[in-house]
Tab-separated table of C-alpha atoms in Angstrom:
chain	number	residue	atom	x	y	z
A	790	UNK	CA	182.090	105.903	-108.981
A	791	UNK	CA	179.936	104.499	-106.174
A	792	UNK	CA	177.729	106.877	-104.927
A	793	UNK	CA	178.322	107.261	-100.946
A	794	UNK	CA	175.763	105.716	-98.208
A	795	UNK	CA	172.593	108.066	-97.588
A	796	UNK	CA	173.041	109.630	-93.908
A	797	UNK	CA	169.555	109.889	-91.318
A	798	UNK	CA	170.565	111.557	-88.981
A	799	UNK	CA	168.692	110.697	-85.754
A	800	UNK	CA	167.966	112.863	-83.142
A	801	UNK	CA	165.023	111.684	-79.971
A	802	UNK	CA	165.965	112.046	-76.552
A	803	UNK	CA	164.700	109.120	-75.574
A	804	UNK	CA	167.285	106.244	-75.899
A	805	UNK	CA	165.215	103.000	-76.383
A	806	UNK	CA	163.011	104.915	-79.582
A	807	UNK	CA	166.176	106.589	-80.911
A	808	UNK	CA	168.399	102.828	-80.843
A	809	UNK	CA	165.000	101.187	-82.509
A	810	UNK	CA	164.934	104.102	-85.062
A	811	UNK	CA	168.677	103.471	-86.183
A	812	UNK	CA	168.382	99.865	-86.172
A	813	UNK	CA	165.717	100.080	-88.635
A	814	UNK	CA	167.301	102.973	-90.137
A	815	UNK	CA	170.514	100.353	-90.392
A	816	UNK	CA	168.113	97.913	-91.872
A	817	UNK	CA	166.801	99.378	-94.470
A	818	UNK	CA	170.240	100.194	-96.391
A	819	UNK	CA	171.228	103.460	-94.811
A	820	UNK	CA	174.000	105.113	-92.487
A	821	UNK	CA	172.329	105.895	-88.953
A	822	UNK	CA	173.511	108.149	-87.151
A	823	UNK	CA	171.810	109.514	-83.678
A	824	UNK	CA	172.070	112.159	-80.679
A	825	UNK	CA	170.388	112.619	-77.597
A	826	UNK	CA	169.676	116.368	-77.706
A	827	UNK	CA	169.873	118.980	-80.154
A	828	UNK	CA	172.814	120.505	-79.611
A	829	UNK	CA	174.282	117.058	-79.799
A	830	UNK	CA	173.285	116.786	-82.976
A	831	UNK	CA	174.799	120.547	-83.618
A	832	UNK	CA	177.917	119.969	-82.123
A	833	UNK	CA	178.577	116.733	-83.830
A	834	UNK	CA	177.036	116.445	-86.865
A	835	UNK	CA	176.718	119.061	-88.888
A	836	UNK	CA	175.093	117.832	-92.194
A	837	UNK	CA	177.492	118.179	-94.458
A	838	UNK	CA	176.860	118.642	-98.722
A	839	UNK	CA	175.465	114.778	-99.092
A	840	UNK	CA	172.593	112.739	-100.012
A	841	UNK	CA	171.122	112.876	-95.990
A	842	UNK	CA	168.411	113.544	-94.085
A	843	UNK	CA	167.085	114.345	-90.491
A	844	UNK	CA	164.546	112.172	-88.416
A	845	UNK	CA	163.411	115.039	-85.367
A	846	UNK	CA	161.505	114.490	-82.511
A	847	UNK	CA	159.342	117.299	-81.893
A	848	UNK	CA	159.730	117.211	-77.943
A	849	UNK	CA	163.365	117.794	-76.824
A	850	UNK	CA	165.091	118.702	-73.377
A	851	UNK	CA	166.932	121.086	-75.028
A	852	UNK	CA	165.763	122.886	-77.961
A	853	UNK	CA	162.236	121.677	-79.188
A	854	UNK	CA	162.436	120.478	-82.792
A	855	UNK	CA	160.524	123.268	-84.349
A	856	UNK	CA	163.896	125.477	-83.391
A	857	UNK	CA	166.497	123.186	-84.393
A	858	UNK	CA	164.893	123.773	-87.363
A	859	UNK	CA	164.727	127.192	-87.509
A	860	UNK	CA	168.797	127.009	-86.899
A	861	UNK	CA	169.338	124.918	-89.607
A	862	UNK	CA	167.307	127.314	-91.998
A	863	UNK	CA	169.470	130.139	-90.923
A	864	UNK	CA	172.732	128.825	-91.539
A	865	UNK	CA	171.676	127.088	-95.039
A	866	UNK	CA	171.585	123.649	-94.155
A	867	UNK	CA	169.980	122.485	-96.956
A	868	UNK	CA	168.742	118.853	-95.300
A	869	UNK	CA	164.485	117.825	-95.064
A	870	UNK	CA	163.742	116.964	-91.733
A	871	UNK	CA	161.316	113.980	-91.517
A	872	UNK	CA	159.378	115.076	-87.869
A	873	UNK	CA	158.250	112.677	-85.539
A	874	UNK	CA	155.488	113.690	-82.420
A	875	UNK	CA	153.788	111.409	-79.966
A	876	UNK	CA	151.493	114.220	-79.212
A	877	UNK	CA	149.424	115.127	-82.368
A	878	UNK	CA	150.718	118.608	-82.559
A	879	UNK	CA	148.490	119.785	-85.150
A	880	UNK	CA	148.997	123.225	-85.029
A	881	UNK	CA	153.057	122.316	-84.837
A	882	UNK	CA	152.441	120.305	-88.092
A	883	UNK	CA	151.558	123.225	-90.106
A	884	UNK	CA	154.679	125.725	-88.587
A	885	UNK	CA	156.845	122.497	-89.380
A	886	UNK	CA	155.510	121.392	-93.348
A	887	UNK	CA	155.371	125.923	-93.731
A	888	UNK	CA	159.493	125.708	-93.038
A	889	UNK	CA	160.318	123.440	-95.117
A	890	UNK	CA	159.687	119.807	-93.678
A	891	UNK	CA	159.252	116.758	-95.985
A	892	UNK	CA	156.904	115.075	-93.344
A	893	UNK	CA	155.184	115.027	-89.959
A	894	UNK	CA	154.573	111.718	-88.370
A	895	UNK	CA	152.750	111.170	-84.878
A	896	UNK	CA	154.087	108.150	-83.353
A	897	UNK	CA	153.479	105.048	-82.997
A	898	UNK	CA	154.920	105.688	-86.488
A	899	UNK	CA	154.654	101.934	-88.760
A	900	UNK	CA	158.388	101.151	-90.121
A	901	UNK	CA	156.460	100.828	-93.916
A	902	UNK	CA	155.447	104.944	-93.240
A	903	UNK	CA	158.756	105.668	-91.423
A	904	UNK	CA	161.203	103.906	-94.703
A	905	UNK	CA	159.352	106.031	-96.968
A	906	UNK	CA	159.176	109.523	-95.466
A	907	UNK	CA	163.039	109.383	-95.493
A	908	UNK	CA	163.199	107.648	-98.780
A	909	UNK	CA	161.102	110.443	-99.874
A	910	UNK	CA	163.317	113.456	-97.643
A	911	UNK	CA	167.178	111.412	-99.211
A	912	UNK	CA	164.731	112.195	-102.382
A	913	UNK	CA	164.686	115.873	-101.388
A	914	UNK	CA	167.944	116.135	-100.878
A	915	UNK	CA	169.628	114.432	-103.804
A	916	UNK	CA	167.679	116.527	-106.423
A	917	UNK	CA	169.173	119.600	-103.978
A	918	UNK	CA	172.353	118.409	-104.299
A	919	UNK	CA	172.299	118.697	-107.929
A	920	UNK	CA	170.255	121.445	-108.300
A	921	UNK	CA	173.296	123.355	-105.937
A	922	UNK	CA	176.616	120.920	-108.421
A	923	UNK	CA	174.886	122.760	-111.269
A	924	UNK	CA	174.218	126.155	-110.538
A	925	UNK	CA	177.734	126.074	-109.236
A	926	UNK	CA	179.004	124.475	-112.269
A	927	UNK	CA	176.615	128.133	-114.533
A	928	UNK	CA	178.504	130.079	-111.864
A	929	UNK	CA	182.346	128.327	-112.698
A	930	UNK	CA	181.275	129.156	-116.427
A	931	UNK	CA	180.370	132.959	-115.398
A	932	UNK	CA	184.133	133.367	-113.435
A	933	UNK	CA	185.567	132.504	-116.915
A	934	UNK	CA	183.675	135.423	-119.260
A	935	UNK	CA	186.013	139.031	-119.749
A	936	UNK	CA	184.085	142.324	-117.941
A	937	UNK	CA	183.253	142.916	-121.958
A	938	UNK	CA	181.754	139.474	-122.519
A	939	UNK	CA	179.498	139.997	-119.637
A	940	UNK	CA	177.944	143.119	-120.885
A	941	UNK	CA	177.151	141.080	-124.006
A	942	UNK	CA	176.310	138.044	-122.140
A	943	UNK	CA	174.183	140.252	-120.178
A	944	UNK	CA	172.962	142.144	-123.177
A	945	UNK	CA	172.176	139.230	-125.357
A	946	UNK	CA	170.027	137.876	-122.411
A	947	UNK	CA	168.462	140.924	-123.024
A	948	UNK	CA	167.458	140.363	-126.694
A	949	UNK	CA	169.310	142.895	-127.762
A	950	UNK	CA	171.054	142.617	-131.045
A	951	UNK	CA	174.429	142.910	-132.264
A	952	UNK	CA	173.080	146.305	-133.947
A	953	UNK	CA	172.342	147.497	-131.462
A	954	UNK	CA	174.774	146.359	-128.588
A	955	UNK	CA	177.196	147.184	-130.971
A	956	UNK	CA	176.297	151.034	-130.603
A	957	UNK	CA	175.415	150.488	-126.812
A	958	UNK	CA	179.046	149.375	-125.656
A	959	UNK	CA	180.647	151.732	-128.816
A	960	UNK	CA	182.347	148.821	-130.845
A	961	UNK	CA	182.022	147.749	-134.217
A	962	UNK	CA	179.696	144.600	-135.275
A	963	UNK	CA	180.984	142.158	-136.643
A	964	UNK	CA	183.309	142.439	-132.514
A	965	UNK	CA	179.858	141.822	-130.843
A	966	UNK	CA	179.738	139.014	-132.908
A	967	UNK	CA	183.193	137.649	-132.144
A	968	UNK	CA	182.285	137.813	-128.600
A	969	UNK	CA	179.119	136.510	-128.732
A	970	UNK	CA	180.676	133.912	-130.130
A	971	UNK	CA	182.934	133.316	-127.266
A	972	UNK	CA	180.245	133.870	-124.349
A	973	UNK	CA	177.942	130.944	-125.925
A	974	UNK	CA	181.101	128.674	-126.334
A	975	UNK	CA	182.330	129.315	-122.628
A	976	UNK	CA	178.749	128.964	-121.401
A	977	UNK	CA	178.767	125.866	-122.860
A	978	UNK	CA	175.114	126.986	-124.602
A	979	UNK	CA	174.180	125.757	-127.473
A	980	UNK	CA	171.383	128.924	-128.825
A	981	UNK	CA	170.123	131.681	-127.298
A	982	UNK	CA	167.141	129.895	-125.818
A	983	UNK	CA	169.598	127.983	-123.690
A	984	UNK	CA	171.430	130.594	-122.382
A	985	UNK	CA	169.048	132.669	-121.347
A	986	UNK	CA	167.360	129.290	-119.246
A	987	UNK	CA	171.117	129.340	-118.070
A	988	UNK	CA	170.851	132.385	-116.726
A	989	UNK	CA	167.462	131.967	-115.271
A	990	UNK	CA	167.897	128.877	-113.438
A	991	UNK	CA	170.597	130.433	-111.397
A	992	UNK	CA	168.858	133.601	-110.944
A	993	UNK	CA	171.627	135.335	-112.154
A	994	UNK	CA	171.426	139.006	-111.817
A	995	UNK	CA	172.346	141.395	-114.474
A	996	UNK	CA	175.304	143.091	-111.428
A	997	UNK	CA	177.144	140.035	-111.408
A	998	UNK	CA	177.191	139.678	-115.516
A	999	UNK	CA	178.751	143.488	-115.738
A	1000	UNK	CA	180.048	144.464	-111.712
A	1001	UNK	CA	181.523	147.786	-111.518
A	1002	UNK	CA	184.936	148.577	-111.613
A	1003	UNK	CA	186.831	146.956	-108.410
A	1004	UNK	CA	183.847	144.998	-107.807
A	1005	UNK	CA	184.270	141.090	-106.687
A	1006	UNK	CA	183.262	138.251	-109.498
A	1007	UNK	CA	180.150	136.295	-109.797
A	1008	UNK	CA	180.139	133.336	-106.761
A	1009	UNK	CA	178.187	130.446	-106.686
A	1010	UNK	CA	175.733	131.557	-103.644
């Protein structure tokens, strides 16, 4: 299956600048979508879970670039941002980078500099998407575990021995071995070290592995 063409969203209130940016981006082989205001972007181009990034002017007539960035972060939209500013605003650039911006470029920016920043931003988007897919797969595996298997998983990643788990759970050691083997198979782990890495990678707290009766099952964040 071919990967879809990456999308670069451009938000700039200067029509001429926006059109020029979109032409450059299109000639570089990307799909470009342009908006004159932050509100138009929010209303019409909410970023999907895809390989995309945002080229964002700092000064806009409604929400400024930093305010739009805050809204995207608050909404949990993982969209890498390349900021453009005609003012060389150093404090704003610091705030933008601390909030997760990929780059902060001062106009006028060269074509090569902008395309390099876009390439880096799309690379970050691709990595983030791959990480989300992996974490969702881990949570899906946990959802396949029975309540007792979740208890065993918790104790296994804590480093308990089969004998200790049998004592704590009030069952036979051979039963623990059966549950442990099922946990390894369902979690698609080939070793204890791999099992620990899998649960650590997803940042899964122990209560999600063995929820209280009536509590919801594990779901991806």
